Structure formats: C-alpha cells, structure tokens
Short mmCIF file of C-alpha atoms in Angstrom, two decimals:
data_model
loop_
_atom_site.label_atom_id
_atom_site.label_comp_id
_atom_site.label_asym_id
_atom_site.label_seq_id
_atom_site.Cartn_x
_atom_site.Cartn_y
_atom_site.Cartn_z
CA UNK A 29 0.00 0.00 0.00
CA UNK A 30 1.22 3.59 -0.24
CA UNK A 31 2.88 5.26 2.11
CA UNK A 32 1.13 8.66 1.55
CA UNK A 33 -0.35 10.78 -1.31
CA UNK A 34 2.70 11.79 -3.04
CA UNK A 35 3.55 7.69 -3.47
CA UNK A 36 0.24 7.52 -4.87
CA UNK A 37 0.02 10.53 -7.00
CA UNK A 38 3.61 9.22 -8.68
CA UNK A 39 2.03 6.22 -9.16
CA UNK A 40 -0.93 8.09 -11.04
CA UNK A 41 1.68 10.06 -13.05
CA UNK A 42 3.01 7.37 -14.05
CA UNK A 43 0.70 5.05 -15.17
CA UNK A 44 -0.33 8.52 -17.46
CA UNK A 45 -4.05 8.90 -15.06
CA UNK A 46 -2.19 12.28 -13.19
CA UNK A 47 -2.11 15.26 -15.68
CA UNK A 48 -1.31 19.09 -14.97
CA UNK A 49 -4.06 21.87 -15.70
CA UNK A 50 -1.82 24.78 -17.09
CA UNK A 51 -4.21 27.29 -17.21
CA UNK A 52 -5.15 29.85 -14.53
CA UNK A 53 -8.94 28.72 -13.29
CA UNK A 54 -10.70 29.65 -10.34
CA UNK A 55 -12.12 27.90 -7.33
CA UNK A 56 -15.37 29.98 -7.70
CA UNK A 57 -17.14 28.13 -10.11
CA UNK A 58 -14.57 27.12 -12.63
CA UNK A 59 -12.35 24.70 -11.45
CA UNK A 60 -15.68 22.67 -9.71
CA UNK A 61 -16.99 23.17 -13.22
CA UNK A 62 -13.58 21.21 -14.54
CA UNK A 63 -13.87 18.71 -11.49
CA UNK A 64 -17.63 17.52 -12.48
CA UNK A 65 -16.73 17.19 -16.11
CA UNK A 66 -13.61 15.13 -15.55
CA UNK A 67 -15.92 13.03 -13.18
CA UNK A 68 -18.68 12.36 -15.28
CA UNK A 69 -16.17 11.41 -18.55
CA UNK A 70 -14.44 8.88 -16.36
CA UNK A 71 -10.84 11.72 -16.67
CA UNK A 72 -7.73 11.46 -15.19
CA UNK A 73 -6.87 12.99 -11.79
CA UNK A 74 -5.60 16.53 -12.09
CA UNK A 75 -3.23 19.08 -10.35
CA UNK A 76 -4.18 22.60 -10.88
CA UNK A 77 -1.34 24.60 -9.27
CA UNK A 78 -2.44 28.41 -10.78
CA UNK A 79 -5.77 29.24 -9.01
CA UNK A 80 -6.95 32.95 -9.89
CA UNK A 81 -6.98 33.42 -5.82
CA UNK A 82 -3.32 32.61 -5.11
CA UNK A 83 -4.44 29.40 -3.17
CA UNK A 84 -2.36 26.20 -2.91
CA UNK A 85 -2.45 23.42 -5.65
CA UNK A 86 -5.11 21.63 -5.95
CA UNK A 87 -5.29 17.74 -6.59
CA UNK A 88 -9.00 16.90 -8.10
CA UNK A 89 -10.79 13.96 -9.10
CA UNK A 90 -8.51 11.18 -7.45
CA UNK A 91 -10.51 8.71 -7.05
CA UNK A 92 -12.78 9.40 -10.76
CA UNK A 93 -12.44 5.68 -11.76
CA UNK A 94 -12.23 2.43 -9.78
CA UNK A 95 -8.90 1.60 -11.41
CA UNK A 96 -7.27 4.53 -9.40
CA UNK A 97 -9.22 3.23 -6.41
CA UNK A 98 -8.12 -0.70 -6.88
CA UNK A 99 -4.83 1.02 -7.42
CA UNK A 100 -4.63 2.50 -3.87
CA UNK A 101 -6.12 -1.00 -2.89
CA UNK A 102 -3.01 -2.88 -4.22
CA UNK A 103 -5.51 -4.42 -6.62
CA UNK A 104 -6.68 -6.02 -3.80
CA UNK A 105 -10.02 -6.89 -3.03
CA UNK A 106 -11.28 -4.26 -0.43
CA UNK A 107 -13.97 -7.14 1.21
CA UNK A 108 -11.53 -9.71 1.51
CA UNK A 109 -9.01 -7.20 3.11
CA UNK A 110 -11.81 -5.57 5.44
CA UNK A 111 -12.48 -9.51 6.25
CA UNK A 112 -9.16 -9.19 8.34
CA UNK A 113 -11.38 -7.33 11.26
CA UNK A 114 -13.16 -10.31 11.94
CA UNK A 115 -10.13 -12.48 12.88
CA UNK A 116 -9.17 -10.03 15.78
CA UNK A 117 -12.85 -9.78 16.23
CA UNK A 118 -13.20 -13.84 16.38
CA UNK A 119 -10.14 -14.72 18.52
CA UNK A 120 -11.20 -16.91 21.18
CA UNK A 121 -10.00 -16.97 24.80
CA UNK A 122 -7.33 -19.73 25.37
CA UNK A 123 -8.36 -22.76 27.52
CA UNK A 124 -5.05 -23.82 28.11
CA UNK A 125 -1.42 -22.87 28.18
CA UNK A 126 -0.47 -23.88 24.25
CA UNK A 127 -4.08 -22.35 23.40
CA UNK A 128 -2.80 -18.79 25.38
CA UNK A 129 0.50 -18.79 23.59
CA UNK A 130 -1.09 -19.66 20.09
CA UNK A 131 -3.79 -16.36 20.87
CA UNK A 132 -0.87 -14.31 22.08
CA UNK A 133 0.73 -15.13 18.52
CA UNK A 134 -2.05 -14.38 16.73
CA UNK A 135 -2.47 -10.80 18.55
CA UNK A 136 1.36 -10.11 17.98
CA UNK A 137 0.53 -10.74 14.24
CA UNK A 138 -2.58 -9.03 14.08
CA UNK A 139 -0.72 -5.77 15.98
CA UNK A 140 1.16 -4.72 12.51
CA UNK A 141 -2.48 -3.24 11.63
CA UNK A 142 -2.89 -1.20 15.20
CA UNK A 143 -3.04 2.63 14.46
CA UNK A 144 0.44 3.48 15.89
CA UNK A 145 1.51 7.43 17.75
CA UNK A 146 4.81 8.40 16.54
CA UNK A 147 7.15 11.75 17.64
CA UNK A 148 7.35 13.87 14.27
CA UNK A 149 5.49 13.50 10.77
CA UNK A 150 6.08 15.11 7.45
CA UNK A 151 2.43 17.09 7.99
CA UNK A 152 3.89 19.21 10.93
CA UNK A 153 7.14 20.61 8.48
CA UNK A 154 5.83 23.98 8.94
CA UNK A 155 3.97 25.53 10.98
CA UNK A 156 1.60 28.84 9.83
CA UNK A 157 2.50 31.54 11.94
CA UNK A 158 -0.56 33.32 10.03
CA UNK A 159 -3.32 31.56 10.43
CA UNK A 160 -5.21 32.15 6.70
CA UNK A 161 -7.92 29.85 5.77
CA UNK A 162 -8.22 31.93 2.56
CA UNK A 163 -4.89 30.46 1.17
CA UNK A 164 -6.86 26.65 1.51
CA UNK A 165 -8.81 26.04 -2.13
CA UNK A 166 -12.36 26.55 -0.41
CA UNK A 167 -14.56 26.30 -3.20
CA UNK A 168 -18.16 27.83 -5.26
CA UNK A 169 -19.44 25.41 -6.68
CA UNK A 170 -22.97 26.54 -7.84
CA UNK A 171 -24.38 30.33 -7.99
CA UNK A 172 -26.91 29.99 -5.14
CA UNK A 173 -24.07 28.61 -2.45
CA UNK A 174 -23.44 32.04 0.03
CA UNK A 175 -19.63 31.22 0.44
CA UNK A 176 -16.78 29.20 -0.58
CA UNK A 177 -16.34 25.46 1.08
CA UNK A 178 -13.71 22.57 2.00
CA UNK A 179 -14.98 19.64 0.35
CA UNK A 180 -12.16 17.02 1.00
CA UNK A 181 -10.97 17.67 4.54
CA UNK A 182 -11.32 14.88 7.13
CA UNK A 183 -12.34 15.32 10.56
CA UNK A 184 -10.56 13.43 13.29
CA UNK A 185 -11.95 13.29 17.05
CA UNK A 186 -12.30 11.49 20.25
CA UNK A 187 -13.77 10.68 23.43
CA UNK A 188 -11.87 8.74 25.91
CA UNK A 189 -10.20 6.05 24.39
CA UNK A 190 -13.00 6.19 21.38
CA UNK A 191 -12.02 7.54 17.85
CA UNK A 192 -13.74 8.57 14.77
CA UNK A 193 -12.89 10.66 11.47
CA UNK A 194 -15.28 11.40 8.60
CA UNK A 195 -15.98 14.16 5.87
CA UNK A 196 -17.97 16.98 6.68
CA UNK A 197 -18.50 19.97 4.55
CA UNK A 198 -16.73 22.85 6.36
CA UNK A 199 -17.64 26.31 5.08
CA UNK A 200 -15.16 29.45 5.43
CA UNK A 201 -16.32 32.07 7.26
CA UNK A 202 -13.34 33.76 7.93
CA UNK A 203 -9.26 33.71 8.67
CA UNK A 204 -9.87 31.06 11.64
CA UNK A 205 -13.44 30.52 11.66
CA UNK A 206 -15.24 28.15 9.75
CA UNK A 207 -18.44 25.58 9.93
CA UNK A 208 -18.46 22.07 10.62
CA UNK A 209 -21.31 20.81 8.60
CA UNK A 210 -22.19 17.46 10.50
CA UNK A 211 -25.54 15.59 11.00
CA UNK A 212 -26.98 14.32 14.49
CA UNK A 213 -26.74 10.65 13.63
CA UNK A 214 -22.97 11.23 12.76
CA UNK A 215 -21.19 9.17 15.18
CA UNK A 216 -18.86 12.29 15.44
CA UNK A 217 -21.35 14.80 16.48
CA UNK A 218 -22.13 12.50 19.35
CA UNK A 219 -18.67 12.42 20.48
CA UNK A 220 -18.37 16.13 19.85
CA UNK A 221 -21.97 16.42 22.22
CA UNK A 222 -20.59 14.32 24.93
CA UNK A 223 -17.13 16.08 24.88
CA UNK A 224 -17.06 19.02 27.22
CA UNK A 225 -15.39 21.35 25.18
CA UNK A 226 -14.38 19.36 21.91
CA UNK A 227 -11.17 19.84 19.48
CA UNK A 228 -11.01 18.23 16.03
CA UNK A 229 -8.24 18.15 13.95
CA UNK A 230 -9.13 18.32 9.70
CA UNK A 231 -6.99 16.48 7.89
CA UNK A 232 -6.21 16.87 3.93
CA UNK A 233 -4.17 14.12 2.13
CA UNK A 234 -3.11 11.56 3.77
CA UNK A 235 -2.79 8.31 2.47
CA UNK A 236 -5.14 6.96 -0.33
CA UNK A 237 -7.02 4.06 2.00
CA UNK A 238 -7.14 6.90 4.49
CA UNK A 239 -9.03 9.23 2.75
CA UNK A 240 -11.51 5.93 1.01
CA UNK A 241 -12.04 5.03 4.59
CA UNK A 242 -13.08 8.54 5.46
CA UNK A 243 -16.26 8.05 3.44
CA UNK A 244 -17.44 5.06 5.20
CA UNK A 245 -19.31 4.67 8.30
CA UNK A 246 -17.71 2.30 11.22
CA UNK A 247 -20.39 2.24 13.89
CA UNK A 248 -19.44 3.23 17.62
CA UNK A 249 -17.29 1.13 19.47
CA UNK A 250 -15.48 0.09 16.94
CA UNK A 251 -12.25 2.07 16.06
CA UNK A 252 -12.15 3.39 12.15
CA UNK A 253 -8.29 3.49 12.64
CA UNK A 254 -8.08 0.15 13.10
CA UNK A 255 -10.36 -0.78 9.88
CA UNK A 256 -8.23 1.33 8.66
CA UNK A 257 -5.10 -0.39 8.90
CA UNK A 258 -6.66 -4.04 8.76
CA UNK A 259 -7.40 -2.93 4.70
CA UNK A 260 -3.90 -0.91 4.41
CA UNK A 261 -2.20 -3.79 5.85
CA UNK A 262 -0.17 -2.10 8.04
CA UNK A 263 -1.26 0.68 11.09
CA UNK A 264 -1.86 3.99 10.25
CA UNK A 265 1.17 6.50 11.50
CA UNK A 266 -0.16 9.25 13.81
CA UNK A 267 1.46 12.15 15.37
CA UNK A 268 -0.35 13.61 18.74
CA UNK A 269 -2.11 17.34 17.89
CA UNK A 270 0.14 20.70 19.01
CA UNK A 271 -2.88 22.30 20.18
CA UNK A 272 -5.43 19.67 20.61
CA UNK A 273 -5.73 16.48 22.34
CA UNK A 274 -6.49 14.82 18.89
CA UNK A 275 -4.06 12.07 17.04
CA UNK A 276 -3.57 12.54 12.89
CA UNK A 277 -2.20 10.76 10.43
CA UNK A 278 1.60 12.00 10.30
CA UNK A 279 2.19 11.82 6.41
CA UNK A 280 -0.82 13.90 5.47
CA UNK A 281 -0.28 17.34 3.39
CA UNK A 282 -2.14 19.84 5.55
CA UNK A 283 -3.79 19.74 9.04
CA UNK A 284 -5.90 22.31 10.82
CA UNK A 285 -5.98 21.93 14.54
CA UNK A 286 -9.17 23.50 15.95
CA UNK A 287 -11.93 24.09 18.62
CA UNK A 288 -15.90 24.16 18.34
CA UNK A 289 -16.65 27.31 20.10
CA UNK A 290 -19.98 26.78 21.44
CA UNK A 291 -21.32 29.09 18.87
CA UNK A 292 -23.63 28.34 15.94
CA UNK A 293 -23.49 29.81 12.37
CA UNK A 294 -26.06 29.53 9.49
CA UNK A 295 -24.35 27.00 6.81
CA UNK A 296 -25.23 26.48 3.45
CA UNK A 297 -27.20 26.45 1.12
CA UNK A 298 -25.05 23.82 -0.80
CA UNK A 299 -25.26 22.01 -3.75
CA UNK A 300 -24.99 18.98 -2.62
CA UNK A 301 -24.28 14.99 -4.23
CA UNK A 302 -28.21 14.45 -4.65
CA UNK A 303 -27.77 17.03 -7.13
CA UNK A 304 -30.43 19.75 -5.33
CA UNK A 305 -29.51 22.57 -3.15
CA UNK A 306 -29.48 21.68 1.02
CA UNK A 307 -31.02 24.00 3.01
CA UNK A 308 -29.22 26.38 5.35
CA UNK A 309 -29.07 25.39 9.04
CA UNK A 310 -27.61 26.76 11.50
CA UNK A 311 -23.93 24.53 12.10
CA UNK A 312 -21.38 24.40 14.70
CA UNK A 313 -18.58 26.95 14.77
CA UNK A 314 -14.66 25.64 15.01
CA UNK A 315 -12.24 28.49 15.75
CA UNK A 316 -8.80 27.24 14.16
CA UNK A 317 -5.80 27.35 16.92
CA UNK A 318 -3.01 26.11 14.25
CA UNK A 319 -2.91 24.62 10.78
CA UNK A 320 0.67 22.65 9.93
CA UNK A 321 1.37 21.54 6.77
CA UNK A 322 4.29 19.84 4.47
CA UNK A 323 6.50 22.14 2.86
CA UNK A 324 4.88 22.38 -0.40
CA UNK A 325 1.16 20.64 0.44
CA UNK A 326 -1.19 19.61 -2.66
CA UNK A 327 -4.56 19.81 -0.95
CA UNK A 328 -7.63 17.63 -2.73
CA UNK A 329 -10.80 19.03 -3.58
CA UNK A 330 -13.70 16.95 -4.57
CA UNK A 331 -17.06 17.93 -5.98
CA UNK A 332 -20.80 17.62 -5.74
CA UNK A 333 -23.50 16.77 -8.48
CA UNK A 334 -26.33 14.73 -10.03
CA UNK A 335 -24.99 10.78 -9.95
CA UNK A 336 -22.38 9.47 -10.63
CA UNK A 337 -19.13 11.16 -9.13
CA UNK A 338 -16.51 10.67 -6.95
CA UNK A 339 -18.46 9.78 -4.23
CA UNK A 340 -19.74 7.31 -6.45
CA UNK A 341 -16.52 4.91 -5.91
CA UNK A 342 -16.22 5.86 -2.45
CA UNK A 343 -19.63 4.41 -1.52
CA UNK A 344 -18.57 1.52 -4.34
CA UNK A 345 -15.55 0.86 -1.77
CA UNK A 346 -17.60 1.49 1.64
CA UNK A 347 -20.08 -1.32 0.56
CA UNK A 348 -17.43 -3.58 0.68
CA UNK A 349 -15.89 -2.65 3.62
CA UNK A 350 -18.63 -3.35 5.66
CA UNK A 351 -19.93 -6.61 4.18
CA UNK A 352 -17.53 -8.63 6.25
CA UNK A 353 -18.28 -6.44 9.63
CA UNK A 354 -21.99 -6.57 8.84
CA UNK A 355 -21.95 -10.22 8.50
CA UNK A 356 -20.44 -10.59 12.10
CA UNK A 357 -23.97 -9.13 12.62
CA UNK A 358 -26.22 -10.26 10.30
CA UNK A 359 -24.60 -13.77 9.10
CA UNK A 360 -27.39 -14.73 6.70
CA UNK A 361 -26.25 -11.67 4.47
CA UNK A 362 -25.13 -13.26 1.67
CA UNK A 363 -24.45 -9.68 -0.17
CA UNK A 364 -25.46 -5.60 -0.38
CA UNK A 365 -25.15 -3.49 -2.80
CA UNK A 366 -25.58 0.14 -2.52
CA UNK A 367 -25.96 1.41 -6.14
CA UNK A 368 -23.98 4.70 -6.94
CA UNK A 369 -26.78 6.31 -8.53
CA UNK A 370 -28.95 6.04 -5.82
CA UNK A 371 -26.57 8.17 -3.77
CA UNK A 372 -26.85 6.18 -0.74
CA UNK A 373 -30.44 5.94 -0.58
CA UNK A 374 -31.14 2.81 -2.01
CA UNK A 375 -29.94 -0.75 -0.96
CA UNK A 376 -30.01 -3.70 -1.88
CA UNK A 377 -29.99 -7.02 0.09
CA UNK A 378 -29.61 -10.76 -0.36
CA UNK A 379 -30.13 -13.29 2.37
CA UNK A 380 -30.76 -17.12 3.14
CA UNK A 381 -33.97 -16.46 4.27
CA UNK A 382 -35.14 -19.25 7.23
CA UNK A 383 -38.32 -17.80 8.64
CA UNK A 384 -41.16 -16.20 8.42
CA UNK A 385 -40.18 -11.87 8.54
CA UNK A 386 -37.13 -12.69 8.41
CA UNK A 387 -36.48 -10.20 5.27
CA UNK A 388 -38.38 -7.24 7.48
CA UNK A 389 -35.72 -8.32 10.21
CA UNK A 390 -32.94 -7.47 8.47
CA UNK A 391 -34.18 -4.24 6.67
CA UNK A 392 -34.55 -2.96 10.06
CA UNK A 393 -31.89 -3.68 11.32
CA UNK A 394 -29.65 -2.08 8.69
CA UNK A 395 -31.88 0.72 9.23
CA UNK A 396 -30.98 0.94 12.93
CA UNK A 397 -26.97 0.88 12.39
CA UNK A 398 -26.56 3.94 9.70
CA UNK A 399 -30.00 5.69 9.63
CA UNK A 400 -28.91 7.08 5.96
CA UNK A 401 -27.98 4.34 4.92
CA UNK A 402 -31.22 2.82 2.96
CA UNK A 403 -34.23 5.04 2.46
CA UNK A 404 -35.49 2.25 0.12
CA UNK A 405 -34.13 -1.07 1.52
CA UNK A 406 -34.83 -4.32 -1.17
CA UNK A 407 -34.64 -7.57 0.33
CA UNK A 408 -33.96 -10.32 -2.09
CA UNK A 409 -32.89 -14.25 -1.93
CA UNK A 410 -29.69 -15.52 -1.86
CA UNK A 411 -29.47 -16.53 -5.70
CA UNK A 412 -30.11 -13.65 -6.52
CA UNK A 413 -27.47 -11.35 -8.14
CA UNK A 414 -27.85 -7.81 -6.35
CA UNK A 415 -25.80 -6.09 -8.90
CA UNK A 416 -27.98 -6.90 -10.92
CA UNK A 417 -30.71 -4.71 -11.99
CA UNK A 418 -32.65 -7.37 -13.90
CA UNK A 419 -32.58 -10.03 -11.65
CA UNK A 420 -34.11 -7.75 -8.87
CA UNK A 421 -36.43 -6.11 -10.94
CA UNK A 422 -37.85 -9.84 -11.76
CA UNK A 423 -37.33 -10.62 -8.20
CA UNK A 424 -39.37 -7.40 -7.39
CA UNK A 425 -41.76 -8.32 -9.95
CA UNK A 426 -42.38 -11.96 -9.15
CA UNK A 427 -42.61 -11.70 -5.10
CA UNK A 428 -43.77 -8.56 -4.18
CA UNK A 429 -47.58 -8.08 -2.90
CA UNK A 430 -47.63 -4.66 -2.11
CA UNK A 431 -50.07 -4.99 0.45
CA UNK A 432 -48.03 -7.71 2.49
CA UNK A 433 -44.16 -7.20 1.00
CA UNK A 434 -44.22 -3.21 1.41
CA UNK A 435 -42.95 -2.05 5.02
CA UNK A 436 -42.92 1.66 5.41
CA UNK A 437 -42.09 3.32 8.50
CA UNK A 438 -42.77 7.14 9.42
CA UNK A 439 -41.07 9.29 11.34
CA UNK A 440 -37.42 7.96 11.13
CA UNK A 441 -33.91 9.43 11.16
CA UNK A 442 -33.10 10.73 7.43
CA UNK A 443 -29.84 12.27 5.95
CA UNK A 444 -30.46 15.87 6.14
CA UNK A 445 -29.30 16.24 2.54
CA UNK A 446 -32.38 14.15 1.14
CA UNK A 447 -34.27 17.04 -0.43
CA UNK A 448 -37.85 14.58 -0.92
CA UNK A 449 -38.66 15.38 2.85
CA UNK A 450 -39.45 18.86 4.19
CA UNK A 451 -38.41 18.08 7.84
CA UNK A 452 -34.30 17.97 8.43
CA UNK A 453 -33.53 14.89 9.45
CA UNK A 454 -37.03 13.08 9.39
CA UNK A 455 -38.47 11.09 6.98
CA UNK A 456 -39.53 7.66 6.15
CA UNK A 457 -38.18 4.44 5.13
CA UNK A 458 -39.65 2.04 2.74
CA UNK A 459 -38.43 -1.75 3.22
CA UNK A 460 -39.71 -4.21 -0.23
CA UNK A 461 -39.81 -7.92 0.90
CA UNK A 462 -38.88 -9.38 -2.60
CA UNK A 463 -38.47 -13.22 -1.29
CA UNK A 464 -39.42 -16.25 -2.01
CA UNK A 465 -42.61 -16.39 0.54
CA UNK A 466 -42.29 -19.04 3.44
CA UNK A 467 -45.78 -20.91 4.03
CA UNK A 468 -46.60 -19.07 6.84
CA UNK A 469 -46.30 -15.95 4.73
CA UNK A 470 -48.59 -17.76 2.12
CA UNK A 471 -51.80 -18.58 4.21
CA UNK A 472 -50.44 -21.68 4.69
CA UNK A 473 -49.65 -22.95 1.06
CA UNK A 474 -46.03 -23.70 -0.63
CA UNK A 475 -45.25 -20.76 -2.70
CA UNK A 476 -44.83 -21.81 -6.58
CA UNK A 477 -41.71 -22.97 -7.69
CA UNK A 478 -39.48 -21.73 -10.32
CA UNK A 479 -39.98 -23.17 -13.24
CA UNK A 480 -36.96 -25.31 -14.52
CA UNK A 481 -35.56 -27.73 -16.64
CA UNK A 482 -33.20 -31.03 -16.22
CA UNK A 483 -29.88 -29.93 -16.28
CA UNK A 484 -28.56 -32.24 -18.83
CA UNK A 485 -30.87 -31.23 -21.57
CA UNK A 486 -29.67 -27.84 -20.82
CA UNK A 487 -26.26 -28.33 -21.70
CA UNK A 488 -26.70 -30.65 -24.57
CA UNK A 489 -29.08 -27.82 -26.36
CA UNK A 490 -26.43 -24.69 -25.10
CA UNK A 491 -23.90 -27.01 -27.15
CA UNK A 492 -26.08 -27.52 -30.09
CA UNK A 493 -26.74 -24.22 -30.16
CA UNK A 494 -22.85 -23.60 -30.42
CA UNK A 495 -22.82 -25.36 -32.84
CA UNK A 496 -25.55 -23.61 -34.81
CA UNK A 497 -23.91 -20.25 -34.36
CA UNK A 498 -20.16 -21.44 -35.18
CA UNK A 499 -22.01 -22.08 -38.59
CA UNK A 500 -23.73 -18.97 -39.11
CA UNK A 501 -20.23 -16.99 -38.33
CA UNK A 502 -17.87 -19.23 -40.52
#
C-alpha cells in the first residue's frame, strides 16, 4: 500500500491517469466546473497549481475511476481485506497454556495493523505563523451557495479512548473561523456532544485508504483506525495534535488543529451529491488554533453533483468494507449493494432467508446501524445477483404483494441532505420484501416454484446451439 499521497500521485503520473491543468482557473465556479466534467467522462486525476486566488495546488478527481481506487487497494479486493477485522474480532480466549500462547501469537501478528503514535510527521514541516484559511482552495461550486467550502478535509476526534474521522462539509467564514457541517446521527457529532469542550483536527491528504475510509461509516465502538489499517495492511502512522488532544495521520499534506466554540453559524445552502440545493441550518462553529502543513502541500478538492461522481466509488468501496463487519452481525447476508446512482439511498440485500419476517428483520436492522444508509431497503434471496438490476427487478416483480411485501415506516432518522422530505432529518423508510414467501407468509400454502428444466438437456441444447452459431459466423 502507499505510504502517503505523493507515493500515490507518482504512481498516477506514471501510469499517465495524473495530468497538470496549465491554465489559470478559479475555485469559484470554474475549477468545480472542470472537477464535475472530468468526473462524469471517467478523466484522469488533475493538479491545478495556478488558481486565480493565489491558493495552494489543488489535486482533483482522485478517485474518478475504480482503477485509481483498486490502485490504492493494491488491486486487492477491499472485502476480503476488510475480512481481516473479523479475525481479531473472532479470537477466542485460550483454555489452556499452548491455546494462550497460540492467541498471544495471533495478537502479535494481528498488531502490525494497530493505528500506531509516533514523535514527528512530514504534515507538521511547517507551521503557519498566520493563520489564513483563505490560502486553503475553499470552493463555489454553484451560484446559489453564500460562500466558498472545504470539500475534502477529514475530521478526526475522540472521546476517551474512542475515535472517529469522517468528511464533513466545512464552510469558510473567515481567517480562523469556519463551519463544521455534521448531521446528528454522525457518530462524530455525538462524540463532539458528549465532549465538554471538543477539538477536532481536519486532515487533507493523507494516504489513499485513508481518505476511502473517510467516506465510510464504522459504527461506535469500533475504532475506524483500526479498519483502517486491517485494509492498508499495516497501522496507520499518527502524530499527537500541538494544540489539541487529537491524534492525525503524520504523512498527510495539511492539518488544521481547531476548537468548536460553542457558537452556531447559518451553513449552506449547498449544492450537494443528490444534485439539489441543502437547506441552510444553523452549524457548529470551530475556531482554528493552528494549521501545519508539508513544505509544499497539494490539498484535494472533490465535488458535488447529479450521480455518478466521486463519491460514487467511495460508496462503491464502503459497501465492501462493511460486508464482512456486517456479517459478524447479520450472518445470513449473503451480499449488499448500494448502487452509486442512488446516492446512498437505495440498498439492496440478499439473504438465506429461514423464517417467516425474516427479510423485514434485516431491513430494520440495517436501518438501525446507519440511519442514511437505505431510504429504500430491497430484500432479495440468496441466488439472486444484487448487482444486478434485472434479476431484482424480476425478483421485485415476481414476489412482491404490495399490500403484504411493502414495510414503510414514518417518522425515522433521514440524511439531512435528502431534499424529498421537508423536515431535516425526518423522513420515512420504505423496506420491499422481494423473497421467495415461506408458508406461513402464504396462508399456509407452498409458494410456486421456479420453473426449470433437467440440467442435462440444458447443456446438450447450449452445445447444439454452439454449434448452430459457429455455422452462421464461418
């Protein structure tokens, strides 16, 4: 895995996906204007060093195609590396004395993926004695947004021993003030409301699995550091904040170091990923007590629009991630698929299904771990392929009784962004039970069975009909 960004952006360059942007654009509409087009054609990553408002370089559109984000992966497959978790999750206590030494092993080996605090880091080579959060490329990216906004930075805090980091939109509001942008249900506004006065550090560029794992939910207890490192393959490298009581990766670009005030500030409206405007709500304000950065820091920007984007393969990624962790869970998940298009909202879910409700089980209870996750949850059997779209349109087709099959539940925790409801926050989920019915969900009867045929005749006709075609194309 790489080390940091730069490792990853010479990688990029050259493999030919890294280009440079000569010409001067700037962050208020233009270069967000590049960044969706280069998105939406599937275009290289970029580094656009002359911005109009003398800001730092700017590296956009890293992650634009999956093969830059298998590349940060190792070409590795991120579900069987986030599978890792579960054998330090599934260690047993030792019975005996050869059993204790054979766990202690297994913990020694498993320790190369612990998040690890180290003295000095490349992000802390400088230190701003002006504290300027105009020279950061805050962006415009649409003409009804008040202000100019940090798209790419991710938050680190704590409580206790507990640790979280995430993006959150963070809106400039002056030299040291800006907005942190983040939702009730985020597991980091809960540590930030139990905190008594709380600190945050905002990280840009560390390494690529870093920033991937940014964009994916780890539910509280468990630590996102060490998911982290369990699909890096190795810890993540922190240094300990100047300022704040907050660890950081040590080989990212740029860091600000910073305090929420106590004070609230009207945020937005933003264009946001559904490809509407959010509404403006009043956010908490972080006053910034020190920003560090490298000695020449490329900070990444990433943009907002209609389906699909960036964000597109960063949800691709987080599906995977969690598969293996959700299965600890849920074990008759066979497999979920979050479509890009559907921004989040929509899921998909296949399951060996062994009782009666047992598909409205499991819609609510992915419901109950990430509230945004699944506005419209489908529930399908385990043969069924949830990638794709004809096979659960058929399954949707063939199974579903609206009457019986269609769960919807008011007055439930929504993503904010979601512009179909008028309430923040509060909405509804809709849960479709596309199964096979059991016999108890049939008045008693045995549900029809799929028509088939023998197996042999099958493969004797698909190599007649071989046969036929190898004729027609001679």
């Amino acid at each position: 895995m790489f080390r940091d960004i730069r490792e990853f952006m010479g990688e990029l360059r050259s493999r030919g996906w890294l280009v440079d942007v000569d010409e001067e654009l700037s962050v208020d509409l233009e270069i967000p204007a590049l960044l969706r087009e280069l998105g939406y054609r599937r275009g290289p990553a970029v580094i656009i060093r002359r911005v109009r408002e003398g800001t730092l370089p700017i590296l956009g559109n890293l992650f634009g195609s999956w093969e830059r984000v298998s590349l940060a992966l190792g070409g590795q497959d991120p579900e069987a590396l986030a599978s890792r978790v579960t054998e330090l999750i599934n260690i047993r206590l030792p019975e005996g004395i050869i059993e204790g030494l054979k766990a202690l092993g297994e913990l020694k080996r498993l320790a190369q993926y612990f998040p690890k605090v180290v003295s000095k880091g490349a992000v802390r080579e400088v230190e701003w004695r002006d504290i300027d959060l105009t020279r950061l490329p805050a962006i415009r990216q649409w003409v009804h947004e008040p202000g100019r906004f940090l798209t790419f930075g991710i938050t680190f805090i704590k409580h206790g021993d507990y640790r979280n980091f995430g993006y959150y939109r963070l809106q400039v509001i002056g030299k040291d003030r800006l907005i942190m942008h983040w939702q009730p249900w985020r597991r980091s506004a809960m540590y930030a409301e139990w905190e008594g006065k709380p600190r945050v550090a905002i990280v840009f560029g560390p390494d690529p699995v870093t920033m991937l794992m940014g964009g994916v939910p780890i539910p509280h207890p468990l630590d996102k550091l060490l998911v982290t490192g369990f699909i890096r393959g190795e810890g993540v490298e922190l240094v300990r904040g100047v300022t704040v009581d907050v660890d950081y990766p040590a080989n990212a670009e740029l860091v600000i170091e910073g305090e929420l005030t106590g004070e609230y500030a009207l945020e937005g409206p933003f264009g946001d990923h559904v490809g509407t405007y959010s509404i403006g709500k009043y956010y908490p304000v972080v006053r910034v007590t020190a920003i560090y950065s490298r000695e020449d820091p490329v900070i990444p920007v990433t943009v907002t629009g209609k389906p699909v984007l960036e964000d597109g393969n960063i949800i691709r990624f987080g599906e995977s991630v969690v598969k293996p962790l959700l299965r600890l869970l849920l074990p008759e998940v066979v497999d979920i698929h979050i479509p890009p298009e559907g921004v989040s909202y929509v899921t998909i879910v296949s399951i060996r299904k062994r009782y009666p409700g047992h598909a409205r089980r499991v819609m609510t209870a992915l419901w109950g771990l990430v509230p945004v996750i699944g506005k419209i949850t489908i529930v399908v059997d385990h043969d069924v392929n949830v990638r794709d779209w004809g096979q659960v349109m058929y399954a949707v087709a063939a199974h579903v009784n609206p009457a019986r099959d269609v769960v919807v539940i008011d007055n439930y925790p929504v993503e904010e962004l979601d512009p179909s409801t008028p309430i923040p926050n509060l909405g509804s989920k809709m849960g479709i039970d596309a199964t096979r019915k059991l016999p108890e969900e049939y008045n008693g009867k045995e549900y029809p069975m799929d028509s088939v045929t023998t197996g042999d005749v099958e493969e004797r006709i698909r190599a007649l009909l071989g046969r036929i075609l190898g004729r027609l194309n001679a």
